[in-house]
Amino acid sequence: MTTPDFSAWLGRTESTDDNLDVGHVRKVALAIGETSPAAGEALPALWQWAFFIEGVPYAEIGDDGHPRRGGFLPPIEGRNRMWAGGRVHFHQPLRVGTPAQRKSVIAAVKEKEGRTGKLLFVTVTHQYVQDGVVCIDEEQDIVYREPSPPKLTGSIEAPEAQWSESVTPDAVMLFRYSAVTYNGHRIHYDYPYVTEVEGYPGLVVHGPLLATRMCSAFQKAHPEKRLQTLSYRGLRPLISPQPFQAAGRLENDEKAMLWVEQDGTLAHQAELTFKS
């Protein structure tokens, strides 16, 4: 099947405002099992993903629970949508309780051939601005894959960790994280759908949740460090409720390797740069 030409979507923009409400911040903290910052304090790394939400009416929701394609994102039908990875540049923290804006642009649409079929990658850039200052620059890679059995086993052995946190992603955690991020994708909370339609053996853990817990584990182990950049990617899905470990190790005085492992193999990995 020939992939349609989505070049008309390149450069498409979207702008979303948010007050970074302290009440919602507390709900995010509860959803991921972390401590909530107070009004005026820094929003923890990657918590911006629970804000700046562009919801749609029920009539505009697709069978998978995502908004139907063809609005901001191109109309890529007949494929399963997944969060593949991304890159984040932290200039300064967003502050809780202060209005901010996210400006988004579709930067690239590329077709690739994977081991399980065709993969269409859509790269979206986000810029988070607060009080006229750019706080975060970000690129997100969204992949649309042809329906096929998901890859569930790891092939990369986890390295020796210098710090590690164990997380049990039960159904309640996944439901709460879906709720605070307004993520309607049914693979995270609808057991009949995820097993019978998309072919997973159970509920799928959110990629953004994994990345958030990786950063959180690093910051607990190194509270004096200031995050600079993060490059992360998913290697395979994790299925609830089996525990995973958010772990990492320092490469040098300015770089760390972060990962999520389960049964001794990697499921998610990242490179983080920081300053003291």
CSV table of N, CA and C in Angstrom, one decimal, residues 145-219:
chain,number,residue,atom,x,y,z
A,145,ARG,N,2.3,2.3,13.5
A,145,ARG,CA,2.8,1.0,12.9
A,145,ARG,C,1.6,0.2,12.3
A,146,GLU,N,1.9,-0.6,11.3
A,146,GLU,CA,0.9,-1.5,10.8
A,146,GLU,C,0.6,-2.5,11.8
A,147,PRO,N,-0.7,-2.9,11.9
A,147,PRO,CA,-1.1,-3.9,12.9
A,147,PRO,C,-0.3,-5.2,12.8
A,148,SER,N,0.3,-5.6,13.9
A,148,SER,CA,1.2,-6.8,13.9
A,148,SER,C,1.4,-7.2,15.3
A,149,PRO,N,1.8,-8.4,15.6
A,149,PRO,CA,2.0,-8.8,17.0
A,149,PRO,C,3.1,-8.0,17.6
A,150,PRO,N,2.9,-7.4,18.8
A,150,PRO,CA,3.9,-6.5,19.4
A,150,PRO,C,5.1,-7.3,19.9
A,151,LYS,N,6.3,-6.6,19.9
A,151,LYS,CA,7.5,-7.2,20.4
A,151,LYS,C,7.5,-7.0,21.9
A,152,LEU,N,7.5,-8.2,22.6
A,152,LEU,CA,7.4,-8.1,24.1
A,152,LEU,C,8.6,-8.5,24.9
A,153,THR,N,9.6,-9.2,24.2
A,153,THR,CA,10.8,-9.7,24.9
A,153,THR,C,12.0,-8.8,24.6
A,154,GLY,N,12.8,-8.6,25.6
A,154,GLY,CA,13.9,-7.7,25.5
A,154,GLY,C,15.1,-8.5,24.9
A,155,SER,N,16.0,-7.7,24.2
A,155,SER,CA,17.2,-8.3,23.7
A,155,SER,C,18.5,-7.7,24.2
A,156,ILE,N,18.4,-6.5,24.9
A,156,ILE,CA,19.5,-5.8,25.4
A,156,ILE,C,19.6,-6.0,26.9
A,157,GLU,N,20.7,-6.6,27.3
A,157,GLU,CA,20.9,-6.8,28.7
A,157,GLU,C,21.1,-5.5,29.5
A,158,ALA,N,20.5,-5.4,30.6
A,158,ALA,CA,20.6,-4.2,31.5
A,158,ALA,C,22.0,-4.1,32.1
A,159,PRO,N,22.6,-2.9,32.0
A,159,PRO,CA,23.9,-2.7,32.6
A,159,PRO,C,23.8,-2.7,34.1
A,160,GLU,N,25.0,-2.7,34.8
A,160,GLU,CA,25.0,-2.6,36.3
A,160,GLU,C,24.5,-1.2,36.7
A,161,ALA,N,23.6,-1.1,37.6
A,161,ALA,CA,23.0,0.2,38.0
A,161,ALA,C,23.7,0.7,39.2
A,162,GLN,N,23.8,2.1,39.2
A,162,GLN,CA,24.3,2.8,40.5
A,162,GLN,C,23.1,3.2,41.3
A,163,TRP,N,21.9,3.3,40.8
A,163,TRP,CA,20.7,3.5,41.6
A,163,TRP,C,19.6,2.9,40.8
A,164,SER,N,18.5,2.5,41.6
A,164,SER,CA,17.4,1.8,41.0
A,164,SER,C,16.2,1.9,41.9
A,165,GLU,N,15.0,2.1,41.3
A,165,GLU,CA,13.8,2.1,42.0
A,165,GLU,C,12.8,1.1,41.4
A,166,SER,N,12.2,0.3,42.2
A,166,SER,CA,11.2,-0.6,41.7
A,166,SER,C,9.8,0.0,41.7
A,167,VAL,N,9.1,-0.2,40.6
A,167,VAL,CA,7.7,0.4,40.4
A,167,VAL,C,6.8,-0.8,40.0
A,168,THR,N,5.6,-0.8,40.6
A,168,THR,CA,4.6,-1.8,40.2
A,168,THR,C,3.5,-1.1,39.5
A,169,PRO,N,3.4,-1.2,38.2
A,169,PRO,CA,2.4,-0.4,37.4
A,169,PRO,C,1.1,-1.1,37.4
A,170,ASP,N,0.4,-1.1,38.5
A,170,ASP,CA,-0.9,-1.8,38.5
A,170,ASP,C,-2.0,-1.1,37.7
A,171,ALA,N,-3.2,-1.7,37.5
A,171,ALA,CA,-4.2,-1.1,36.7
A,171,ALA,C,-4.7,0.3,37.3
A,172,VAL,N,-4.6,0.5,38.6
A,172,VAL,CA,-5.0,1.8,39.2
A,172,VAL,C,-4.0,2.9,38.8
A,173,MET,N,-2.7,2.5,38.8
A,173,MET,CA,-1.7,3.5,38.4
A,173,MET,C,-1.9,3.9,37.0
A,174,LEU,N,-2.1,2.9,36.1
A,174,LEU,CA,-2.3,3.3,34.7
A,174,LEU,C,-3.6,4.1,34.4
A,175,PHE,N,-4.6,3.7,35.1
A,175,PHE,CA,-5.9,4.5,35.0
A,175,PHE,C,-5.7,5.9,35.4
A,176,ARG,N,-5.0,6.1,36.6
A,176,ARG,CA,-4.8,7.5,37.1
A,176,ARG,C,-3.9,8.3,36.2
A,177,TYR,N,-2.8,7.6,35.6
A,177,TYR,CA,-2.0,8.4,34.7
A,177,TYR,C,-2.7,8.7,33.4
A,178,SER,N,-3.5,7.8,32.9
A,178,SER,CA,-4.3,8.2,31.8
A,178,SER,C,-5.2,9.3,32.1
A,179,ALA,N,-5.8,9.4,33.3
A,179,ALA,CA,-6.7,10.4,33.7
A,179,ALA,C,-6.0,11.8,33.8
A,180,VAL,N,-4.9,11.9,34.4
A,180,VAL,CA,-4.2,13.2,34.6
A,180,VAL,C,-3.6,13.7,33.4
A,181,THR,N,-3.3,12.8,32.4
A,181,THR,CA,-2.7,13.2,31.1
A,181,THR,C,-3.8,13.3,30.0
A,182,TYR,N,-5.0,13.0,30.4
A,182,TYR,CA,-6.2,13.0,29.5
A,182,TYR,C,-5.9,12.1,28.3
A,183,ASN,N,-5.3,11.0,28.5
A,183,ASN,CA,-4.9,10.1,27.5
A,183,ASN,C,-6.0,9.0,27.3
A,184,GLY,N,-6.7,9.1,26.3
A,184,GLY,CA,-7.8,8.1,26.1
A,184,GLY,C,-7.4,6.8,25.4
A,185,HIS,N,-6.2,6.6,25.1
A,185,HIS,CA,-5.8,5.4,24.4
A,185,HIS,C,-6.1,4.2,25.2
A,186,ARG,N,-6.9,3.3,24.6
A,186,ARG,CA,-7.6,2.2,25.4
A,186,ARG,C,-6.6,1.1,25.8
A,187,ILE,N,-5.4,1.1,25.2
A,187,ILE,CA,-4.4,0.1,25.6
A,187,ILE,C,-4.0,0.2,27.0
A,188,HIS,N,-4.2,1.3,27.7
A,188,HIS,CA,-3.8,1.6,29.0
A,188,HIS,C,-4.8,1.2,30.1
A,189,TYR,N,-6.1,1.0,29.7
A,189,TYR,CA,-7.1,0.8,30.8
A,189,TYR,C,-8.2,-0.1,30.4
A,190,ASP,N,-8.3,-0.5,29.1
A,190,ASP,CA,-9.4,-1.3,28.6
A,190,ASP,C,-8.9,-2.7,28.2
A,191,TYR,N,-9.0,-3.6,29.2
A,191,TYR,CA,-8.4,-4.9,29.0
A,191,TYR,C,-9.0,-5.7,27.8
A,192,PRO,N,-10.3,-5.8,27.6
A,192,PRO,CA,-10.7,-6.5,26.4
A,192,PRO,C,-10.2,-5.9,25.1
A,193,TYR,N,-10.1,-4.5,25.0
A,193,TYR,CA,-9.7,-3.9,23.8
A,193,TYR,C,-8.2,-4.2,23.6
A,194,VAL,N,-7.3,-4.0,24.6
A,194,VAL,CA,-5.9,-4.2,24.4
A,194,VAL,C,-5.5,-5.6,24.1
A,195,THR,N,-6.3,-6.6,24.6
A,195,THR,CA,-5.9,-8.0,24.3
A,195,THR,C,-6.6,-8.5,23.1
A,196,GLU,N,-7.8,-8.1,22.8
A,196,GLU,CA,-8.5,-8.7,21.6
A,196,GLU,C,-8.3,-7.9,20.3
A,197,VAL,N,-8.0,-6.6,20.4
A,197,VAL,CA,-7.9,-5.8,19.2
A,197,VAL,C,-6.4,-5.5,18.9
A,198,GLU,N,-5.6,-5.0,19.9
A,198,GLU,CA,-4.2,-4.7,19.6
A,198,GLU,C,-3.3,-5.8,19.9
A,199,GLY,N,-3.7,-6.9,20.5
A,199,GLY,CA,-2.9,-8.1,20.6
A,199,GLY,C,-1.9,-8.1,21.7
A,200,TYR,N,-2.0,-7.3,22.7
A,200,TYR,CA,-1.1,-7.4,23.9
A,200,TYR,C,-1.7,-8.3,24.9
A,201,PRO,N,-0.8,-8.9,25.8
A,201,PRO,CA,-1.3,-9.8,26.8
A,201,PRO,C,-1.9,-9.2,28.0
A,202,GLY,N,-1.9,-7.8,28.1
A,202,GLY,CA,-2.4,-7.1,29.2
A,202,GLY,C,-2.3,-5.6,29.0
A,203,LEU,N,-2.7,-4.8,30.0
A,203,LEU,CA,-2.6,-3.4,29.9
A,203,LEU,C,-1.2,-2.9,29.7
A,204,VAL,N,-1.0,-1.9,28.8
A,204,VAL,CA,0.3,-1.4,28.4
A,204,VAL,C,0.7,-0.2,29.3
A,205,VAL,N,1.9,-0.2,29.8
A,205,VAL,CA,2.4,0.9,30.6
A,205,VAL,C,2.7,2.1,29.7
A,206,HIS,N,2.3,3.3,30.1
A,206,HIS,CA,2.6,4.5,29.2
A,206,HIS,C,4.1,4.7,29.1
A,207,GLY,N,4.5,5.0,27.9
A,207,GLY,CA,5.9,5.4,27.7
A,207,GLY,C,6.3,6.7,28.4
A,208,PRO,N,5.4,7.7,28.4
A,208,PRO,CA,5.8,8.9,29.2
A,208,PRO,C,5.9,8.7,30.7
A,209,LEU,N,5.1,7.7,31.2
A,209,LEU,CA,5.2,7.4,32.6
A,209,LEU,C,6.6,6.8,32.9
A,210,LEU,N,7.1,5.9,32.0
A,210,LEU,CA,8.4,5.3,32.2
A,210,LEU,C,9.5,6.4,32.1
A,211,ALA,N,9.4,7.3,31.2
A,211,ALA,CA,10.4,8.4,31.1
A,211,ALA,C,10.4,9.2,32.3
A,212,THR,N,9.2,9.5,32.8
A,212,THR,CA,9.1,10.4,34.0
A,212,THR,C,9.7,9.7,35.2
A,213,ARG,N,9.5,8.4,35.4
A,213,ARG,CA,10.1,7.7,36.5
A,213,ARG,C,11.6,7.6,36.4
A,214,MET,N,12.1,7.5,35.2
A,214,MET,CA,13.6,7.4,35.0
A,214,MET,C,14.2,8.7,35.5
A,215,CYS,N,13.6,9.9,35.1
A,215,CYS,CA,14.1,11.2,35.6
A,215,CYS,C,14.0,11.3,37.1
A,216,SER,N,12.9,10.9,37.6
A,216,SER,CA,12.6,11.0,39.0
A,216,SER,C,13.6,10.2,39.8
A,217,ALA,N,14.0,9.0,39.4
A,217,ALA,CA,14.9,8.2,40.1
A,217,ALA,C,16.3,8.9,40.1
A,218,PHE,N,16.7,9.5,38.9
A,218,PHE,CA,18.0,10.2,38.8
A,218,PHE,C,18.0,11.3,39.8
A,219,GLN,N,16.9,12.1,39.9
A,219,GLN,CA,16.9,13.3,40.7
A,219,GLN,C,16.9,13.0,42.2
